[in-house]
Amino acid sequence: MGEQLSQVLEPIAAWFRTLGVPEPIVHWGHPVMMGIVIFVLGSFVAYMGWRSRLTKDGEVAAKSRASHRQLAPLMYLFIALGYTGGVLSLVMQHKPIFESPHFWTGSSAVILLGINALMTFGFGGDKKESFRTAHAYLGSTIMILLVVHVVLGVKLGLSI
């Protein structure tokens, strides 16, 4: 199945190869950009989410919640786009897609982030606090998964 996906993406990868992007950028561009998204934006989004839950100051909680609400969708968008770019990078380098644990942790993170986003729709009902708590803990788990993902990505990058 991974080979079939590579064949589907090959025309796109071939077009990108014609742009003459230097090999170090093809090889390390995804990790550098995603590292920024995960460690800078992701850390801030997680911090703002937890800060809004833990602070006793209502004004600070409201500002933190607003920051979290504004930036979390952007983080998800950047991670989803970066996921696509990472898969395309593997195809451009003629490397297998499904054989790496890095691929599977990335896929899991994107799916779990989507589920976590959907949980926010439960924030208005009777179980508002239950959804918020589940959202917070799942989000924290995803951040841990993303750190593991980074470690696996560095290992992958050094192996190819």
Short mmCIF file of C-alpha atoms in Angstrom, two decimals:
data_model
loop_
_atom_site.label_atom_id
_atom_site.label_comp_id
_atom_site.label_asym_id
_atom_site.label_seq_id
_atom_site.Cartn_x
_atom_site.Cartn_y
_atom_site.Cartn_z
CA MET A 1 0.00 0.00 0.00
CA GLY A 2 2.90 2.38 0.75
CA GLU A 3 4.29 1.72 -2.71
CA GLN A 4 0.90 2.57 -4.23
CA LEU A 5 0.79 5.84 -2.32
CA SER A 6 4.32 6.64 -3.50
CA GLN A 7 3.24 6.01 -7.09
CA VAL A 8 0.25 8.32 -6.69
CA LEU A 9 2.46 11.07 -5.23
CA GLU A 10 5.37 10.56 -7.64
CA PRO A 11 4.13 13.08 -10.27
CA ILE A 12 3.94 15.78 -7.58
CA ALA A 13 7.36 14.80 -6.24
CA ALA A 14 8.78 14.83 -9.77
CA TRP A 15 7.47 18.35 -10.29
CA PHE A 16 9.08 19.51 -7.05
CA ARG A 17 12.35 17.88 -8.11
CA THR A 18 12.33 20.07 -11.24
CA LEU A 19 12.48 23.16 -9.03
CA GLY A 20 16.08 22.35 -8.15
CA VAL A 21 15.56 22.55 -4.39
CA PRO A 22 18.91 21.78 -2.76
CA GLU A 23 19.14 18.29 -1.26
CA PRO A 24 19.72 19.52 2.32
CA ILE A 25 16.43 21.44 2.16
CA VAL A 26 14.55 18.44 0.77
CA HIS A 27 16.15 16.26 3.45
CA TRP A 28 16.05 18.56 6.50
CA GLY A 29 13.45 21.23 5.59
CA HIS A 30 10.53 19.24 7.01
CA PRO A 31 12.26 18.49 10.33
CA VAL A 32 13.40 22.06 10.88
CA MET A 33 10.03 23.62 10.08
CA MET A 34 8.05 21.05 12.03
CA GLY A 35 10.42 21.37 14.97
CA ILE A 36 9.54 25.05 15.09
CA VAL A 37 5.83 24.28 14.91
CA ILE A 38 5.99 21.62 17.61
CA PHE A 39 8.40 23.20 20.07
CA VAL A 40 7.53 26.87 19.68
CA LEU A 41 3.88 27.01 18.63
CA GLY A 42 2.87 23.68 20.19
CA SER A 43 4.47 24.49 23.53
CA PHE A 44 2.79 27.89 23.59
CA VAL A 45 -0.62 26.45 22.68
CA ALA A 46 -0.31 23.77 25.37
CA TYR A 47 0.89 26.31 27.94
CA MET A 48 -1.99 28.69 27.18
CA GLY A 49 -4.51 25.85 27.41
CA TRP A 50 -3.26 24.70 30.79
CA ARG A 51 -2.81 28.26 32.02
CA SER A 52 -6.47 28.99 31.26
CA ARG A 53 -7.47 25.96 33.36
CA LEU A 54 -5.14 26.44 36.30
CA THR A 55 -5.08 30.17 36.98
CA LYS A 56 -7.39 31.66 39.56
CA ASP A 57 -7.36 35.06 37.84
CA GLY A 58 -10.42 35.26 35.57
CA GLU A 59 -8.88 37.87 33.26
CA VAL A 60 -5.69 35.83 32.77
CA ALA A 61 -7.78 32.70 32.16
CA ALA A 62 -9.88 34.48 29.53
CA LYS A 63 -6.83 35.86 27.71
CA SER A 64 -5.08 32.50 27.84
CA ARG A 65 -8.17 30.70 26.55
CA ALA A 66 -8.49 33.22 23.72
CA SER A 67 -4.83 32.72 22.75
CA HIS A 68 -5.28 28.95 22.85
CA ARG A 69 -8.42 29.15 20.68
CA GLN A 70 -6.72 31.38 18.12
CA LEU A 71 -3.45 29.49 17.81
CA ALA A 72 -4.49 25.84 18.22
CA PRO A 73 -6.23 25.71 14.81
CA LEU A 74 -3.14 27.22 13.19
CA MET A 75 -0.96 24.64 14.90
CA TYR A 76 -3.20 21.87 13.58
CA LEU A 77 -3.10 23.34 10.08
CA PHE A 78 0.69 23.61 10.12
CA ILE A 79 1.05 20.08 11.45
CA ALA A 80 -1.33 18.71 8.80
CA LEU A 81 0.53 20.58 6.05
CA GLY A 82 3.86 19.50 7.51
CA TYR A 83 2.66 15.91 7.58
CA THR A 84 1.88 16.17 3.89
CA GLY A 85 5.26 17.76 3.25
CA GLY A 86 7.04 15.03 5.19
CA VAL A 87 5.37 12.29 3.17
CA LEU A 88 6.17 14.14 -0.05
CA SER A 89 9.77 14.58 1.08
CA LEU A 90 10.11 10.81 1.46
CA VAL A 91 8.68 10.30 -2.03
CA MET A 92 11.05 12.92 -3.44
CA GLN A 93 13.96 11.03 -1.88
CA HIS A 94 12.64 7.67 -3.19
CA LYS A 95 12.25 6.32 0.36
CA PRO A 96 9.47 4.03 1.60
CA ILE A 97 6.63 5.74 3.40
CA PHE A 98 4.99 3.18 5.67
CA GLU A 99 8.18 1.51 6.95
CA SER A 100 9.10 4.23 9.43
CA PRO A 101 7.73 4.57 12.97
CA HIS A 102 8.04 8.31 12.30
CA PHE A 103 5.28 8.02 9.70
CA TRP A 104 3.01 6.18 12.14
CA THR A 105 3.55 8.61 15.03
CA GLY A 106 2.88 11.51 12.65
CA SER A 107 -0.29 9.86 11.36
CA SER A 108 -1.42 9.19 14.92
CA ALA A 109 -0.73 12.78 15.95
CA VAL A 110 -2.75 14.23 13.06
CA ILE A 111 -5.70 11.91 13.79
CA LEU A 112 -5.58 12.57 17.54
CA LEU A 113 -5.34 16.34 16.99
CA GLY A 114 -8.46 16.09 14.83
CA ILE A 115 -10.28 14.16 17.55
CA ASN A 116 -9.11 16.68 20.14
CA ALA A 117 -10.45 19.52 18.00
CA LEU A 118 -13.81 17.76 17.67
CA MET A 119 -14.02 17.49 21.45
CA THR A 120 -14.36 21.27 21.63
CA PHE A 121 -17.88 20.93 20.21
CA GLY A 122 -18.87 19.30 23.51
CA PHE A 123 -17.77 22.35 25.50
CA GLY A 124 -21.26 23.84 25.49
CA GLY A 125 -23.35 20.95 26.79
CA ASP A 126 -24.06 19.41 30.17
CA LYS A 127 -20.70 17.66 30.21
CA LYS A 128 -18.71 20.78 29.41
CA GLU A 129 -16.11 20.23 32.12
CA SER A 130 -15.67 16.56 31.22
CA PHE A 131 -14.94 17.46 27.59
CA ARG A 132 -12.55 20.23 28.63
CA THR A 133 -10.67 17.86 30.93
CA ALA A 134 -10.47 15.12 28.30
CA HIS A 135 -9.36 17.73 25.74
CA ALA A 136 -6.59 18.97 28.05
CA TYR A 137 -5.21 15.53 28.84
CA LEU A 138 -5.47 14.27 25.27
CA GLY A 139 -3.72 17.44 24.08
CA SER A 140 -0.91 16.88 26.57
CA THR A 141 -0.61 13.26 25.48
CA ILE A 142 -0.39 14.41 21.87
CA MET A 143 2.42 16.81 22.78
CA ILE A 144 4.33 13.89 24.35
CA LEU A 145 3.64 11.84 21.22
CA LEU A 146 5.01 14.71 19.11
CA VAL A 147 8.24 14.74 21.13
CA VAL A 148 8.59 10.99 20.45
CA HIS A 149 7.79 11.78 16.81
CA VAL A 150 10.65 14.29 16.72
CA VAL A 151 13.10 11.75 18.15
CA LEU A 152 12.02 9.17 15.58
CA GLY A 153 12.26 11.82 12.85
CA VAL A 154 15.84 12.72 13.76
CA LYS A 155 16.69 9.02 13.75
CA LEU A 156 15.04 8.65 10.32
CA GLY A 157 16.76 11.74 8.95
CA LEU A 158 20.16 10.49 10.02
CA SER A 159 19.50 7.07 8.50
CA ILE A 160 18.64 8.29 4.98
#
